[in-house]
C-alpha cells in the first residue's frame, strides 16, 4: 500500500483506539456508579393460558408472572403491572423491582406491612413478557411484533381482574419504546421507562423505526397517561442519555399532560449515574420505582398518580405538593431564641421543640439590594414534606414575622429538596454501595424582602438529640462569568467565589452540549477549615437542563476530578438549552472555596464523540467510496483505463480530500436543520469536528481495503492451486437467466429478507474477485514461462511499488477498448471487480443489524417464524444483476457497456448524488444511504447493462 494511504490507515486506527479508550474512561470519570446490589427469591410462573387463541405471536413469545418465593403465593392478589424488557433483554429483569415491591408491601409471609395496612393499598402482580432476547433496537418490524404481543398481553392480564382495573406498564431500554407505542390505551394508568431512548433511535438503519418514533412523539404530546422517564446519564454507555429526555411539550399540553424526565444523578437519595443494565437492579432506583408503583396502584386519577410519581421519584427541580405548614406560628416569650444580626443559626443535636428568630439583614439602598436569600439545612431531618426515606424524628419549618407581630406566616420555599452530604476523604458516590435511605440534607431556599424589623422564625419540633440544623442569609445576586468556549480551548479561566453558605455562579455563554466536558478545579482559602468536623463541606450542584443535575463534593481530599458534563443538547437532538450552566455551592461556611478554575477536559470530551459519530463515520465512508467511484467512472468515460483501487484511493487523497476537508468546515457553519450533516445546526463551535471526521473516515476506507487484500490472499492461493482455467465461452440464455433471477426474487419476497440476499451477493462477488485474481496469477505465470502473452495492467499488489507517484501519473498506457468486440485486459477487469467489492463491503454495515436480527429470530423462535417487513427485493435487485454480469467470462464486455460514454446524462452522477445523501442525510437517517446506493447502481444497470443485455451483443461465443 502506498505510503500516503498507509499514513491515513494508521491514523484512523489510532483515532479509533483513542475514541474507544476515552469512551470507556467516561464510565469511571464523568458520573461513576454507586449502586447497592439487590437480592431476591425469584419464582416465575408461565401464563400457559395466554396462547395462540389470544395472539398468533404466542408461538414466538411468552408471558410470565413473578412471585417472591418467601413472601407471596401464586394467586393474583393485587394490581397488575406489565414489565417490557429491551433490546436483547429478558423477562427475568423484572425480578429486582418486583422483589422490592413485595418486600415493601409484606413485612412477613402473607402479612401486609403496617405502612400499607390502611387505605386503598394493594399488592402488585408483576407480569413480564419474554421476547427471547430479540434485537429490537435494530429492527422496526420486531418492535411492531413486540407491541402487538404486549397489547394482547394487557388484554389477557386485565381479563383476570375486575372490569375497571387498570395496569401500570414499565419498560427498560427499547421496552420503553414499546410501552409508549401502546398508547393511547385508557386502561394503562401510568408508564415508567428506564434508560429508554425516546427522541433518537440508537440504531438508525431501519426506516420503520423512524416511523415508530414519529408516532410515539405524537402520542407523548397528546395522550393524558402519566409517563416518567428515568435516565442513567453518562454512566449509560449503551444509549446517549440526551435521547432519554422526553421532548418538550409546547402550548397547553404542558398543563394537561404529565411528562417528567429524571436523571438518576439528581434522583433524591440516589445521586449517582446508573449503567444501562444496572437501571433495573440498582437498589437506590428499584425500591423507589417499586414504591411509586404501589402508590400509583392506589391512586384513582391521573392527577394523583402524577403526584405519586413526583413524590417517590423526585429530582428536586420542582417543588413537592403541600409544601407549606398548615398553621401559623404564635410566638410567646420564652419559647424562642434570637440569633444576632448577620449571624448564622446552628443547632447541633436538637432536642424537643424550640423556635429561633433570625433578623432580616438591613436594607442596603446604595447597593441596590432589596432582598436576600434565606437558606436552611436540616441534616437527616425533614422540612415537610421533604426528608430522607428514613429520617430522624425532628422536623423544621420556616416562618416570616413582620415588624413587631407575634403571629408569623409560613414561608413558601423557592427550592425544597434533598441534597447529598459526602464524607471527607471518601469517594462519592461510594462504589458498589451508594447512598443509604437515611442519608441526605434537606435544603430550603426562599427569597426574603429586606423589610426593617422583620424576622425569619425557624421552628424545630420533636428533636431527639441527633442531626443538626443550620441556616442564615446569603447574597441573592449570582456571580456571572461571561466565559465563552474560545477562552477555554487552549487555556483556563478563574472565577472568584465570595464566601457564603450559598453561592450561585452563572456561565450564560458557555456551550451546554454532550460533546463537551469541562474540568473544574476548586481553590480554597488557606485560613478556612476543611476537616472531618466541618458541618457541611462545600457541595457543588451543576445544572444545565431542567431535568439534569450533578453533585460534586468540593472537599480538598475528594479523590476524583470534577468534570462538568451535560445532555442538555447534542447532535441530532432539538433543544432550546444550547448554552448556559448554573453552579451552586452550598456549605456551612467553614470550608471556603474562594476561586474555581475552568478548562476543557479534552480526553473526556473525545470520549463523548465516538459514541455519537460512529454511524456518521460509516456513512461518510460510503460517501467517500461514491466519490471514488464517480472519479473512476469519469476517467474511464474519457478513454482512460480502469484504475486500480489503490490508485483511485490515492487520487482521492491527493485531489479530493484537501478540498473536501476545507469545504466540510464551511458546510458545518450553515444553519442546517438538526437532522442533517453532523446535527449541530451550524454551531461554529463544532465545525472542526467535520474536518476531523472526514480524514478518519477515509483512513477507515484504506483500512477496509487492507483487510480485503488480506482476506482475498488465502482464497486466491487456494483457487490458484485447485481451480481450472476459466472458459472464454459463456452461454448466456436470456430466458434461463431471467428464470433464475425471478426465483431468487420470489424467495426474497416470500422467505428471506433482502439483507440476506445482499450478503449472498457480497460473498459471491468476493469469491469472483478471488477467482479472477487466481486466474490472473496463472496467466502471468504462463507469460513468464514463455507461454502466450497477455496485456497487463497495474495490479493492486504491484501498485505499491509506485506508491511515491500520484495516481494521475500512473495511468496505464492501455486505454479502454474502442468497441465492444475488443478485449478489456484481465487486470483492468479485476480493478473494477475490486472497487465494486470495496464499495459493497462498506454497505455491509448498513444491513448487518437486520441480518443479526434475522439470525437471532431463527435461533430463538424457530425456522418457521415469519420475518416481516424486509422483503422488498428492489433494494437488492441492482446488486444481483451486477454480481451476475461480473461473474461471467464476458464481464469485460459488460464493463465496456457500463462505462461507455453515451447519452446526455451519465449514470455516474447517481454516485455523486449518493455521496450527498451519505454526507448530509446518512448520519441521522442512515437507511437512506443504502436506498440511494441501490438507486445509483439500479440506474447504471437499467440505463447501460439492460440495453446491452437485450441487444444480443452479450450472447456470443469467442473464437
Short mmCIF file of C-alpha atoms in Angstrom, two decimals, residues 332-552:
data_model
loop_
_atom_site.label_atom_id
_atom_site.label_comp_id
_atom_site.label_asym_id
_atom_site.label_seq_id
_atom_site.Cartn_x
_atom_site.Cartn_y
_atom_site.Cartn_z
CA UNK A 332 -44.64 33.52 73.09
CA UNK A 333 -41.95 34.90 75.37
CA UNK A 334 -39.54 32.19 76.43
CA UNK A 335 -40.41 29.89 73.53
CA UNK A 336 -37.76 31.22 71.19
CA UNK A 337 -34.18 32.40 70.97
CA UNK A 338 -32.98 35.31 68.84
CA UNK A 339 -29.87 34.99 66.70
CA UNK A 340 -27.72 38.15 66.50
CA UNK A 341 -27.94 40.17 63.30
CA UNK A 342 -25.77 38.86 60.46
CA UNK A 343 -25.06 35.64 62.33
CA UNK A 344 -25.98 32.11 61.28
CA UNK A 345 -28.25 29.71 63.10
CA UNK A 346 -26.59 26.48 64.21
CA UNK A 347 -28.34 23.90 66.33
CA UNK A 348 -26.42 20.68 66.91
CA UNK A 349 -28.34 17.64 68.14
CA UNK A 350 -31.67 19.46 68.53
CA UNK A 351 -33.84 18.23 71.36
CA UNK A 352 -37.55 18.79 71.97
CA UNK A 353 -39.28 21.78 70.38
CA UNK A 354 -37.81 25.24 70.07
CA UNK A 355 -38.11 28.34 67.83
CA UNK A 356 -35.30 30.60 66.64
CA UNK A 357 -35.56 34.12 65.22
CA UNK A 358 -33.10 35.39 62.64
CA UNK A 359 -33.27 39.17 61.96
CA UNK A 360 -33.61 40.01 58.28
CA UNK A 361 -30.49 41.96 57.10
CA UNK A 362 -30.77 45.71 56.90
CA UNK A 363 -31.81 47.33 53.64
CA UNK A 364 -28.86 48.48 51.52
CA UNK A 365 -30.16 51.33 49.33
CA UNK A 366 -26.69 52.16 47.97
CA UNK A 367 -26.04 48.62 46.82
CA UNK A 368 -29.47 48.34 45.29
CA UNK A 369 -30.29 45.14 47.20
CA UNK A 370 -33.90 44.81 48.26
CA UNK A 371 -33.94 41.10 49.12
CA UNK A 372 -31.73 38.32 50.40
CA UNK A 373 -31.74 34.56 50.06
CA UNK A 374 -32.64 32.66 53.22
CA UNK A 375 -31.06 29.21 53.26
CA UNK A 376 -31.83 26.43 55.71
CA UNK A 377 -30.21 23.00 56.02
CA UNK A 378 -31.51 20.07 58.09
CA UNK A 379 -29.20 17.06 58.30
CA UNK A 380 -31.15 13.76 58.10
CA UNK A 381 -34.25 15.56 59.32
CA UNK A 382 -37.31 16.78 57.49
CA UNK A 383 -38.55 20.10 56.25
CA UNK A 384 -42.06 18.88 55.45
CA UNK A 385 -42.82 17.27 53.17
CA UNK A 386 -39.20 16.63 52.11
CA UNK A 387 -36.93 14.31 54.04
CA UNK A 388 -34.75 11.22 53.62
CA UNK A 389 -36.70 7.98 53.35
CA UNK A 390 -35.73 7.06 56.92
CA UNK A 391 -35.39 10.47 58.60
CA UNK A 392 -34.57 11.40 62.14
CA UNK A 393 -37.65 12.42 64.17
CA UNK A 394 -37.08 16.19 64.13
CA UNK A 395 -39.00 18.49 61.77
CA UNK A 396 -38.14 22.05 60.76
CA UNK A 397 -40.43 24.79 59.44
CA UNK A 398 -39.70 28.39 58.46
CA UNK A 399 -41.97 31.40 59.02
CA UNK A 400 -41.84 35.11 58.27
CA UNK A 401 -42.52 37.54 61.13
CA UNK A 402 -43.15 41.15 60.11
CA UNK A 403 -42.32 44.08 62.35
CA UNK A 404 -43.46 43.51 65.94
CA UNK A 405 -46.16 40.93 65.12
CA UNK A 406 -46.21 37.80 67.25
CA UNK A 407 -48.01 35.78 64.60
CA UNK A 408 -45.74 34.52 61.82
CA UNK A 409 -46.91 33.21 58.47
CA UNK A 410 -45.40 30.18 56.69
CA UNK A 411 -42.65 30.86 54.19
CA UNK A 412 -43.25 29.36 50.76
CA UNK A 413 -39.95 27.88 49.51
CA UNK A 414 -38.50 28.52 46.10
CA UNK A 415 -36.41 25.40 46.44
CA UNK A 416 -37.04 22.42 48.69
CA UNK A 417 -35.10 19.25 48.02
CA UNK A 418 -32.75 16.65 49.42
CA UNK A 419 -29.03 17.03 48.69
CA UNK A 420 -26.18 14.63 49.47
CA UNK A 421 -23.76 15.08 52.35
CA UNK A 422 -20.50 13.37 51.32
CA UNK A 423 -17.97 12.22 53.88
CA UNK A 424 -14.47 13.73 54.00
CA UNK A 425 -11.92 11.53 52.24
CA UNK A 426 -14.49 9.06 50.90
CA UNK A 427 -15.42 8.72 47.22
CA UNK A 428 -18.79 9.98 46.11
CA UNK A 429 -20.80 8.03 45.27
CA UNK A 430 -19.45 5.09 47.23
CA UNK A 431 -18.59 2.30 44.76
CA UNK A 432 -20.86 -0.77 44.98
CA UNK A 433 -22.76 0.85 47.84
CA UNK A 434 -24.02 4.33 47.07
CA UNK A 435 -26.20 6.33 49.43
CA UNK A 436 -28.30 4.99 52.28
CA UNK A 437 -32.02 5.71 52.67
CA UNK A 438 -31.33 7.76 55.81
CA UNK A 439 -28.65 9.97 54.27
CA UNK A 440 -29.06 13.47 52.96
CA UNK A 441 -29.50 17.09 53.95
CA UNK A 442 -32.84 18.79 53.35
CA UNK A 443 -32.30 22.14 51.63
CA UNK A 444 -34.76 25.03 51.91
CA UNK A 445 -34.33 28.30 50.00
CA UNK A 446 -36.55 31.37 49.74
CA UNK A 447 -36.12 34.99 48.69
CA UNK A 448 -36.95 37.34 51.61
CA UNK A 449 -37.61 41.07 51.19
CA UNK A 450 -35.41 43.33 53.31
CA UNK A 451 -38.19 44.76 55.46
CA UNK A 452 -36.99 46.64 58.60
CA UNK A 453 -37.58 44.88 61.94
CA UNK A 454 -38.75 41.65 60.28
CA UNK A 455 -37.51 38.19 61.23
CA UNK A 456 -37.43 34.67 59.90
CA UNK A 457 -38.54 32.18 62.52
CA UNK A 458 -37.19 28.62 62.39
CA UNK A 459 -39.16 26.13 64.45
CA UNK A 460 -37.64 22.74 65.29
CA UNK A 461 -40.00 20.09 66.64
CA UNK A 462 -39.58 16.58 68.07
CA UNK A 463 -35.80 16.69 68.28
CA UNK A 464 -34.12 13.61 69.77
CA UNK A 465 -30.59 14.98 70.11
CA UNK A 466 -29.45 13.78 66.69
CA UNK A 467 -28.57 15.64 63.49
CA UNK A 468 -28.17 19.37 63.10
CA UNK A 469 -29.90 22.44 61.70
CA UNK A 470 -28.01 25.28 60.05
CA UNK A 471 -29.33 28.41 58.35
CA UNK A 472 -28.84 32.03 57.53
CA UNK A 473 -28.94 34.65 54.84
CA UNK A 474 -26.88 34.63 51.66
CA UNK A 475 -26.34 37.05 48.83
CA UNK A 476 -29.09 36.51 46.26
CA UNK A 477 -27.09 38.09 43.43
CA UNK A 478 -25.30 35.45 41.35
CA UNK A 479 -21.71 35.61 40.19
CA UNK A 480 -21.92 36.00 36.42
CA UNK A 481 -18.90 34.87 34.39
CA UNK A 482 -19.15 35.86 30.72
CA UNK A 483 -16.96 32.99 29.61
CA UNK A 484 -17.10 31.54 26.10
CA UNK A 485 -15.63 28.34 24.75
CA UNK A 486 -12.96 30.22 22.80
CA UNK A 487 -11.39 31.31 26.09
CA UNK A 488 -11.17 27.71 27.28
CA UNK A 489 -9.87 25.99 24.16
CA UNK A 490 -6.18 26.40 24.93
CA UNK A 491 -6.16 27.75 28.46
CA UNK A 492 -8.27 28.03 31.60
CA UNK A 493 -10.11 30.84 33.34
CA UNK A 494 -10.56 31.58 37.02
CA UNK A 495 -13.74 32.77 38.69
CA UNK A 496 -13.63 34.36 42.15
CA UNK A 497 -16.17 32.96 44.60
CA UNK A 498 -17.39 35.08 47.55
CA UNK A 499 -17.59 33.40 50.92
CA UNK A 500 -21.08 32.39 51.98
CA UNK A 501 -23.34 29.49 52.81
CA UNK A 502 -24.85 29.55 49.33
CA UNK A 503 -23.28 30.95 46.15
CA UNK A 504 -24.68 30.89 42.65
CA UNK A 505 -22.40 31.09 39.59
CA UNK A 506 -23.85 31.64 36.13
CA UNK A 507 -21.98 30.79 32.93
CA UNK A 508 -24.53 32.00 30.36
CA UNK A 509 -22.33 31.85 27.26
CA UNK A 510 -20.64 28.52 27.82
CA UNK A 511 -22.00 25.85 25.42
CA UNK A 512 -24.05 23.13 27.09
CA UNK A 513 -23.58 20.16 24.78
CA UNK A 514 -23.00 16.46 25.25
CA UNK A 515 -19.85 16.74 23.10
CA UNK A 516 -18.08 18.98 25.62
CA UNK A 517 -16.76 18.24 29.10
CA UNK A 518 -15.28 20.89 31.39
CA UNK A 519 -12.83 20.36 34.20
CA UNK A 520 -13.37 22.37 37.40
CA UNK A 521 -10.63 22.78 39.98
CA UNK A 522 -11.57 24.45 43.31
CA UNK A 523 -9.12 26.68 45.16
CA UNK A 524 -9.50 27.01 48.91
CA UNK A 525 -8.88 29.90 51.25
CA UNK A 526 -5.82 28.92 53.32
CA UNK A 527 -7.49 30.19 56.50
CA UNK A 528 -10.62 28.06 56.10
CA UNK A 529 -11.22 24.79 57.92
CA UNK A 530 -11.86 21.73 55.71
CA UNK A 531 -11.78 18.84 58.12
CA UNK A 532 -13.94 15.93 59.19
CA UNK A 533 -15.51 18.19 61.83
CA UNK A 534 -16.81 20.61 59.21
CA UNK A 535 -20.59 20.72 59.40
CA UNK A 536 -21.29 20.83 55.67
CA UNK A 537 -18.38 20.65 53.28
CA UNK A 538 -18.78 22.66 50.08
CA UNK A 539 -21.10 20.85 47.72
CA UNK A 540 -21.19 21.84 44.04
CA UNK A 541 -24.51 21.48 42.23
CA UNK A 542 -24.25 21.65 38.44
CA UNK A 543 -27.40 22.23 36.36
CA UNK A 544 -27.66 22.89 32.63
CA UNK A 545 -31.09 21.43 31.89
CA UNK A 546 -34.34 21.45 33.90
CA UNK A 547 -34.11 17.66 34.24
CA UNK A 548 -30.40 17.15 34.84
CA UNK A 549 -28.35 17.88 37.95
CA UNK A 550 -24.99 16.56 39.12
CA UNK A 551 -23.46 16.86 42.59
CA UNK A 552 -19.73 17.10 43.32
#
